[in-house]
Structures are given as C-alpha cells and as structure tokens.
PDB file of C-alpha atoms in Angstrom:
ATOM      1  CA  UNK A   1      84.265  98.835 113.143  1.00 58.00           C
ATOM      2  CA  UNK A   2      83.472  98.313 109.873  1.00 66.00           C
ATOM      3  CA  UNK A   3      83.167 102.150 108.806  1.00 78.00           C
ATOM      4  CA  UNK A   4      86.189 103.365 110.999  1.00 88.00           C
ATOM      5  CA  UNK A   5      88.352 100.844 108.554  1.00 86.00           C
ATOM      6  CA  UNK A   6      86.967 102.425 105.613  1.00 85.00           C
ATOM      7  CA  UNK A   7      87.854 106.303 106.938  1.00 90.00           C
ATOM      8  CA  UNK A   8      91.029 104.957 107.931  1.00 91.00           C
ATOM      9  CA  UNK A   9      91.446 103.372 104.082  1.00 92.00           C
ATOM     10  CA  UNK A  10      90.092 106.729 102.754  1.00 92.00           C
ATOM     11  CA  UNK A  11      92.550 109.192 104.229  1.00 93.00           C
ATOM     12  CA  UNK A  12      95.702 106.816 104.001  1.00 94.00           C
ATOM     13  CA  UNK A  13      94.860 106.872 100.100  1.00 94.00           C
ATOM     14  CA  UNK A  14      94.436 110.278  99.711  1.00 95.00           C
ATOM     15  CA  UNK A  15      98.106 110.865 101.604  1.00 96.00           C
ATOM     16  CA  UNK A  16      99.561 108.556  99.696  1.00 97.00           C
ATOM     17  CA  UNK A  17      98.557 109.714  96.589  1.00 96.00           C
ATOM     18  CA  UNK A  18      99.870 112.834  97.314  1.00 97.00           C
ATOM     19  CA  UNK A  19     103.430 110.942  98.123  1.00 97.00           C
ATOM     20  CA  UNK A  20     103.147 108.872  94.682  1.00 97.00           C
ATOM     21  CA  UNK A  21     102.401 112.466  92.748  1.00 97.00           C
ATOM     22  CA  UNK A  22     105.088 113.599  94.413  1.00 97.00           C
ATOM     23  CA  UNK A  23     108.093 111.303  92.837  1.00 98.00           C
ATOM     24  CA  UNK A  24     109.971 112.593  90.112  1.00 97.00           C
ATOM     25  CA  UNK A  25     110.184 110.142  86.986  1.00 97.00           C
ATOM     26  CA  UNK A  26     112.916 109.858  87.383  1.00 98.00           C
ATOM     27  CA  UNK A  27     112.723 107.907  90.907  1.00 98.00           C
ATOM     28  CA  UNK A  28     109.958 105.835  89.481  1.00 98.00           C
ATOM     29  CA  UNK A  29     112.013 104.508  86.487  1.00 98.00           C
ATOM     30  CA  UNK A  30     114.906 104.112  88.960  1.00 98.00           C
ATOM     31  CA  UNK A  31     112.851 102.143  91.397  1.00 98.00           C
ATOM     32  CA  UNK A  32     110.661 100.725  88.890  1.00 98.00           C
ATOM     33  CA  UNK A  33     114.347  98.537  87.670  1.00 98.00           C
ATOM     34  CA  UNK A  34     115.254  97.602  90.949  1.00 98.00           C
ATOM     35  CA  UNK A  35     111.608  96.234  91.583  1.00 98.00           C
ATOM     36  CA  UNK A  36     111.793  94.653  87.979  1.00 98.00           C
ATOM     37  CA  UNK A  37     115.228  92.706  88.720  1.00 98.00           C
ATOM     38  CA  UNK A  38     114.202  91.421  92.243  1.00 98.00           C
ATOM     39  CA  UNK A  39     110.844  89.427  90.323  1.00 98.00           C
ATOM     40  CA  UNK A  40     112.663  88.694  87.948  1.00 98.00           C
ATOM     41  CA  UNK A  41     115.034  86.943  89.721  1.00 98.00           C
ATOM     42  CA  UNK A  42     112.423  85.149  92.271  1.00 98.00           C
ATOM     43  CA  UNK A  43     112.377  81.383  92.236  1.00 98.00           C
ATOM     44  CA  UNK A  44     108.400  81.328  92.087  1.00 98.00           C
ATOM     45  CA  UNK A  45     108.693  83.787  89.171  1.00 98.00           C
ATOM     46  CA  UNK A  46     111.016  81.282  87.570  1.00 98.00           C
ATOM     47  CA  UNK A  47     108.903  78.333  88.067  1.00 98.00           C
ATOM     48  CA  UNK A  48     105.897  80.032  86.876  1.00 98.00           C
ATOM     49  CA  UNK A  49     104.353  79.129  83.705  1.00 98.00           C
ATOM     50  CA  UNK A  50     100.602  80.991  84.157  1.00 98.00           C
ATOM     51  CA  UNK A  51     101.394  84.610  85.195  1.00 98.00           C
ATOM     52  CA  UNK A  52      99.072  87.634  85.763  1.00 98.00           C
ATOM     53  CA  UNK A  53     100.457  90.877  85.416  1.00 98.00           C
ATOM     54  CA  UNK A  54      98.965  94.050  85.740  1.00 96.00           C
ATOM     55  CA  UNK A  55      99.222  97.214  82.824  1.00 94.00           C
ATOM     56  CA  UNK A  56     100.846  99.857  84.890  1.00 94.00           C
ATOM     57  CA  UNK A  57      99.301 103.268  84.941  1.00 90.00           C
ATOM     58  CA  UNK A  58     102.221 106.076  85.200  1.00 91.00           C
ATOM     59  CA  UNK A  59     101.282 106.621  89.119  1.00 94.00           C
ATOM     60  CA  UNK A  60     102.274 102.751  89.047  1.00 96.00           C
ATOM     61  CA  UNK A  61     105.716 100.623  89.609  1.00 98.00           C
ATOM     62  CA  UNK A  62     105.998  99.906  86.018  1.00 97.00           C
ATOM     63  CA  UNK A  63     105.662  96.473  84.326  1.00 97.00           C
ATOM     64  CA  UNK A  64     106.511  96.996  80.921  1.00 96.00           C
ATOM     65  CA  UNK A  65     109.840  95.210  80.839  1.00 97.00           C
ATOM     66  CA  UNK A  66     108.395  92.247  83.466  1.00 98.00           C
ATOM     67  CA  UNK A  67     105.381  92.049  80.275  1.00 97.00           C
ATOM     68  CA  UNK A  68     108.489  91.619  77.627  1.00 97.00           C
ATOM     69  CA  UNK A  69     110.194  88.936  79.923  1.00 98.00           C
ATOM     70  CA  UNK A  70     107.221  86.750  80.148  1.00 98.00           C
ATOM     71  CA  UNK A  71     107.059  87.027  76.489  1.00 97.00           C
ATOM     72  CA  UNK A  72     110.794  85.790  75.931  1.00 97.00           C
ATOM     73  CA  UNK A  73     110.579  83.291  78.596  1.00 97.00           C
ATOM     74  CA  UNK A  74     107.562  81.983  76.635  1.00 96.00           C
ATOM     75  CA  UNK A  75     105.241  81.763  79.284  1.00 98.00           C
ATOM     76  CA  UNK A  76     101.516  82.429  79.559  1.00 98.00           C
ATOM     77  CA  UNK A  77     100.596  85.915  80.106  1.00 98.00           C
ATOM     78  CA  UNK A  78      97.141  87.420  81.612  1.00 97.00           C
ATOM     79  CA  UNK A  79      96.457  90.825  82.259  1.00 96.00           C
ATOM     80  CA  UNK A  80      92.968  92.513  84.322  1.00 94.00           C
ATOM     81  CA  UNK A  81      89.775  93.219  81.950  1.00 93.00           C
ATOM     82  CA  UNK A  82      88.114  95.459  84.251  1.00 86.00           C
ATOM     83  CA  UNK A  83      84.349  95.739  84.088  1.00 82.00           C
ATOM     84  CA  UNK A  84      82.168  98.554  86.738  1.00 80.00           C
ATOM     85  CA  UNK A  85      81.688  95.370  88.932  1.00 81.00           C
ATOM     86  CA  UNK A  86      84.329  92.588  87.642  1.00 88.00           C
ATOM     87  CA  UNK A  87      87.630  91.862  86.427  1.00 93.00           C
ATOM     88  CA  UNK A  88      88.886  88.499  84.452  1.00 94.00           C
ATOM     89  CA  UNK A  89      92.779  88.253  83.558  1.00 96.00           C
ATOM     90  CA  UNK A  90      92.354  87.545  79.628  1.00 96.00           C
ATOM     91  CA  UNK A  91      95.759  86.126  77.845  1.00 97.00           C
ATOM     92  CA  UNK A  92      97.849  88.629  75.915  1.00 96.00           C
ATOM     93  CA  UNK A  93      99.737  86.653  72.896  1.00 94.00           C
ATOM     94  CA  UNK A  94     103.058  88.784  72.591  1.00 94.00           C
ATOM     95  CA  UNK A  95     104.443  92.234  72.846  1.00 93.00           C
ATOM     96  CA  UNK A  96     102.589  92.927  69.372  1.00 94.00           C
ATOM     97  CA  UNK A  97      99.406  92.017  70.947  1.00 94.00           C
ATOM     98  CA  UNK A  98     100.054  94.485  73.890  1.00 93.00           C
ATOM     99  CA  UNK A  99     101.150  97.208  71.741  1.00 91.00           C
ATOM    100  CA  UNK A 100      97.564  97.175  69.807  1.00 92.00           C
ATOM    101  CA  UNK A 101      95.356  97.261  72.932  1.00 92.00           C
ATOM    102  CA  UNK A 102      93.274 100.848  73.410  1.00 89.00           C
ATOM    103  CA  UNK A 103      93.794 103.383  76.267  1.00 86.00           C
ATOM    104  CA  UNK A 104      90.989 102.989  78.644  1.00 81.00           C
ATOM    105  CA  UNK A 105      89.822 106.262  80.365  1.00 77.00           C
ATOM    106  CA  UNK A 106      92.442 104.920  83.320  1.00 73.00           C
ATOM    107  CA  UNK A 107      94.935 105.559  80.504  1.00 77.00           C
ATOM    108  CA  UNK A 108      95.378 101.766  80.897  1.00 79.00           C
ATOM    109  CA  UNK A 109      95.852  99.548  77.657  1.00 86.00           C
ATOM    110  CA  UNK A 110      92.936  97.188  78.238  1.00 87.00           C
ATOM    111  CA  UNK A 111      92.186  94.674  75.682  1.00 89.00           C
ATOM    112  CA  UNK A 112      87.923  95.217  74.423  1.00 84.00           C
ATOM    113  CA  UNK A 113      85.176  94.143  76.893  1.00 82.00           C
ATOM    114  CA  UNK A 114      83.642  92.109  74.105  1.00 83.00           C
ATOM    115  CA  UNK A 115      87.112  90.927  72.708  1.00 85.00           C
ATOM    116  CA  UNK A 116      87.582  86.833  72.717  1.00 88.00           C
ATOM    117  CA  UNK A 117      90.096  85.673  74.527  1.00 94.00           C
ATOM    118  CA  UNK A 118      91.227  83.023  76.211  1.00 95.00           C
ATOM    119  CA  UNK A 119      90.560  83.807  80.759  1.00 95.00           C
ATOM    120  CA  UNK A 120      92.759  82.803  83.256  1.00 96.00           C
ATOM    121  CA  UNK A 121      89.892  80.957  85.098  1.00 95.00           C
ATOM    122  CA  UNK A 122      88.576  78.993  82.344  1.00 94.00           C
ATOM    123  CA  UNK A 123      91.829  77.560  81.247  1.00 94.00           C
ATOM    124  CA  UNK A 124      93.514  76.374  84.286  1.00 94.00           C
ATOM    125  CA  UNK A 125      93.784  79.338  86.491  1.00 96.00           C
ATOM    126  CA  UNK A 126      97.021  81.020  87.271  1.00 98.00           C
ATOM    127  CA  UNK A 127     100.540  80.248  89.353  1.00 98.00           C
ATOM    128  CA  UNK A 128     101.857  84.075  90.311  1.00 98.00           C
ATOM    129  CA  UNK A 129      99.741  87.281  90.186  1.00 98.00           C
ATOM    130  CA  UNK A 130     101.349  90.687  90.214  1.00 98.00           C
ATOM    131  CA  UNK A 131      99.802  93.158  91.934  1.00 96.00           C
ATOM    132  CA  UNK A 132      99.410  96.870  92.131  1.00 96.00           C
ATOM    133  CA  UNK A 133      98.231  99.080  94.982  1.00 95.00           C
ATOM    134  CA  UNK A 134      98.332 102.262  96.496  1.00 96.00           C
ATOM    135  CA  UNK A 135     100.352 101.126  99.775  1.00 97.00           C
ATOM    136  CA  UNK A 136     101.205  98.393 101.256  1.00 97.00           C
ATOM    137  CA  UNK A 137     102.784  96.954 104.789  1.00 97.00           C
ATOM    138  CA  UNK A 138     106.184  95.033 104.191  1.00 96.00           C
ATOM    139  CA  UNK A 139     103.726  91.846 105.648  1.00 95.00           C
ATOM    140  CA  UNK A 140     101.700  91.567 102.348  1.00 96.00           C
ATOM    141  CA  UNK A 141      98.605  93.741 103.454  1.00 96.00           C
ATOM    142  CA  UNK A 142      97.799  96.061 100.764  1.00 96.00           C
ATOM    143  CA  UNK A 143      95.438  99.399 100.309  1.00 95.00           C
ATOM    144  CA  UNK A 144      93.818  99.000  96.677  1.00 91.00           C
ATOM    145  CA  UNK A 145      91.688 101.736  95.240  1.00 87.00           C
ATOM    146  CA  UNK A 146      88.478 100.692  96.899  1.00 80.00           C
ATOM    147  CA  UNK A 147      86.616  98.358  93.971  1.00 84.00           C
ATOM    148  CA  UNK A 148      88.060  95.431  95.482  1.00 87.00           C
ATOM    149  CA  UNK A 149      88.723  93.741  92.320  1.00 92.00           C
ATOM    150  CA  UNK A 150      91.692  91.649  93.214  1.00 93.00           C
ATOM    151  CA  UNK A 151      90.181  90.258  96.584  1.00 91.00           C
ATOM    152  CA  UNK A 152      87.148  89.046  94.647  1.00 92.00           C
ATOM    153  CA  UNK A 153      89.273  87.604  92.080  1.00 95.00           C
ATOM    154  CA  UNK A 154      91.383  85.679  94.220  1.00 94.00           C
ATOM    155  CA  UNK A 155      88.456  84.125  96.043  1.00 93.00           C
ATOM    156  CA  UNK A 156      86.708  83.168  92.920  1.00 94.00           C
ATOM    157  CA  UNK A 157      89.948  81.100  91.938  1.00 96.00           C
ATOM    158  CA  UNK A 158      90.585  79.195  95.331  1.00 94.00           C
ATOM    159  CA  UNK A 159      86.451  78.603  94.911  1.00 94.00           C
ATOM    160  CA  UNK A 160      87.424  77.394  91.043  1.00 93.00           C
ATOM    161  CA  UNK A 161      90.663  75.322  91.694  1.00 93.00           C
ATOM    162  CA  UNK A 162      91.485  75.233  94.675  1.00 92.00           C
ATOM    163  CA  UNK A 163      94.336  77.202  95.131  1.00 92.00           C
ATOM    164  CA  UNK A 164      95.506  80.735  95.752  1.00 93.00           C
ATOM    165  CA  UNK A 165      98.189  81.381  93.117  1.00 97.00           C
ATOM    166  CA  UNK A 166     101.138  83.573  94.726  1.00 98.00           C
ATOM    167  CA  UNK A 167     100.564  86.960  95.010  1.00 98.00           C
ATOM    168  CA  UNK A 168     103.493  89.835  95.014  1.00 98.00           C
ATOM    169  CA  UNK A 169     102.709  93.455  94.640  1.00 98.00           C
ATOM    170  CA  UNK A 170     104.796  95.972  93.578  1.00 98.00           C
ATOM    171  CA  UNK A 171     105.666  99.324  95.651  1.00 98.00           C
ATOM    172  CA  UNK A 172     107.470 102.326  95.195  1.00 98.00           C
ATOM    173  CA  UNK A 173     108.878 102.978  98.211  1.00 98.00           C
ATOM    174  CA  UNK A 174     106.978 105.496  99.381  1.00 98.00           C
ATOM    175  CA  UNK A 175     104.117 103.026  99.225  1.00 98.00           C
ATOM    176  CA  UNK A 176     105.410 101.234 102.055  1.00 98.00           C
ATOM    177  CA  UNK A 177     103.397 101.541 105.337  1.00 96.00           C
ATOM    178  CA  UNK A 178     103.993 100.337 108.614  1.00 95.00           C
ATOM    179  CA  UNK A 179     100.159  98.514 108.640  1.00 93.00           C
ATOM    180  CA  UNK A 180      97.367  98.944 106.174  1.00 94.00           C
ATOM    181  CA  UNK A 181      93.931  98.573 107.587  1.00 90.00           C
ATOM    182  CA  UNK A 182      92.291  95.397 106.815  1.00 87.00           C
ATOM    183  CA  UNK A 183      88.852  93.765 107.226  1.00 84.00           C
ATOM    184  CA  UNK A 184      88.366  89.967 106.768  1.00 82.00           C
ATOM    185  CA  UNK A 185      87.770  89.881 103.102  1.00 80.00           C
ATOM    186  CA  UNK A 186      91.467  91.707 102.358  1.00 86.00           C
ATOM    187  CA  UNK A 187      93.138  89.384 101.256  1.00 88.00           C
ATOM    188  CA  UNK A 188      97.289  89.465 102.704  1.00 94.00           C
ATOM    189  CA  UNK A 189      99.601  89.157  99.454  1.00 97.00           C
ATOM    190  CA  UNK A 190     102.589  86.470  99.746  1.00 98.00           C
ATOM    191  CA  UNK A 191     105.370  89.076  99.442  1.00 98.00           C
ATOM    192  CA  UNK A 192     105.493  92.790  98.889  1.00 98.00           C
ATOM    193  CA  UNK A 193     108.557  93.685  96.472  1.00 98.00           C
ATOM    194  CA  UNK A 194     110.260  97.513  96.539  1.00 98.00           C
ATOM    195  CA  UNK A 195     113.464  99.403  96.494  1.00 96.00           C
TER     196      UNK A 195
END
C-alpha cells in the first residue's frame, strides 16, 4: 500500500511540474494577486498575530507582497530554515531583514543555518501557516516535494502546544487536483486558496 502511494506521489509530481513549467509569468503574477487578495482578506488572516509564511521559489504562488503586509500590519513573521532533515520557522524583523537574506541553492532567500533568531516553537508557536506545494485537492490534501518537512513540523507543534495552527496553501490553478494521495502521516491543510 504503502509503496503504490509513493509511485502514485512520484508521477503526479513529475506531471505537474511539467504543468507549473508550463505557465507563462505572466499567469503566475496574475494568479499570484488574486491568491494574494483572497488571504489577505481572510478573517483568520486578520486575527492572526504569529504567521508563517513561506519564501516563494519562481515555480511558486508568490508571497512577496503577503511578506510586506505582515510587515505593515505589524505582526510576527516566520519563515522555513530548512536543514537535510529539519525545518524551524525563524522570525524575519522587516522587509529590510528579508531583503539581506542569501539565495540558497533552491534560489530561496533563507536566513544562515547558524544565524540567531528567535523560532516559532520556542516563543509561543504560531496561529496561521502558509503553505506551498506542488498540487493540491480543493479538500486541503496536498502533494509536497517528498522531504516531508511541513507534516513533521506541524506534529512537533500540536506535541509542543497543543494546537495545530491553521494551515492554507497556496495553488496556481493548475495545481489543483481532484485527490492527492495520502498516507496517515499527511497531514490535510484547513483551506486550499487559488484563482
């Protein structure tokens, strides 16, 4: 069972890749607005002081202007420090802040491995984290790229404080699938925003 899920998982991201390599960019900064207006216009969003937000890669819907709202809004920002095995969300201090973090060879700004800052999980853990994947059903299941980063996250912080912080991932809409496949440990996002 458990190896048909993964070759199902395998070849859905590969086709879908193809489909996201596909869109002009001018598509993905079209979508990439309307995406950006529907979160920002979400009640939980709203009420959300401690937010996680992911650096888009240019495959990605892009978060750049849902990054400077946070900012103006003055609310706690917390973006993914990936490690080969791990990933923390580590707090971002302002648009200047973001601007000086290095390319990783994702050609993702990530801030320094050995960097101090301030985690998500140390200091309270988070309210809203926004996702990004490579598809996802209109349900909340979503295909990652395999390292299951956000699924261990997310169980680490129920574990930690005892409660899942909302989850909405963000999909062009070519990412949306009519199901994903899914083992136990995926865990189904609260709401799947696209065009």
């Amino acid at each position: 069972m458990q190896s048909t899920v993964h070759n199902l998982k395998r070849s859905l991201r590969k086709s879908l890749k193809i489909a996201i390599n596909k869109l002009t960019d001018n598509v993905k900064r079209n979508e990439s607005k309307i995406i950006t207006d529907k979160l920002l216009n979400l009640e939980i969003y709203k009420q959300s002081s401690r937010i996680s937000v992911y650096l888009s890669m240019p495959s990605e819907v892009d978060t750049n202007e849902i990054l400077k709202d946070i900012f103006q809004k003055d609310k706690k920002c917390y973006v993914p420090l990936y490690t080969n095995d791990d990933m923390k969300m580590v707090r971002l201090h302002g648009i200047e802040d973001y601007e000086a973090l290095p390319l990783t060879s994702w050609n993702i700004k990530q801030p320094h491995e050995n960097e101090e800052r301030e985690t998500a999980m140390d200091s309270g853990g988070l309210d809203l984290i926004i996702l990004p994947g490579l598809g996802f059903s209109k349900d909340g299941q979503r295909l990652g790229r395999g390292r299951a980063y956000y699924d261990n996250y997310l169980a680490k912080h129920v574990n930690l404080h005892h409660k899942k912080p909302f989850t909405v991932g963000l999909a062009y809409s070519v990412q949306i699938c009519p199901e994903i496949p899914c083992t136990e440990t995926d865990v189904k996002l609260d709401m799947v925003l696209y065009p």
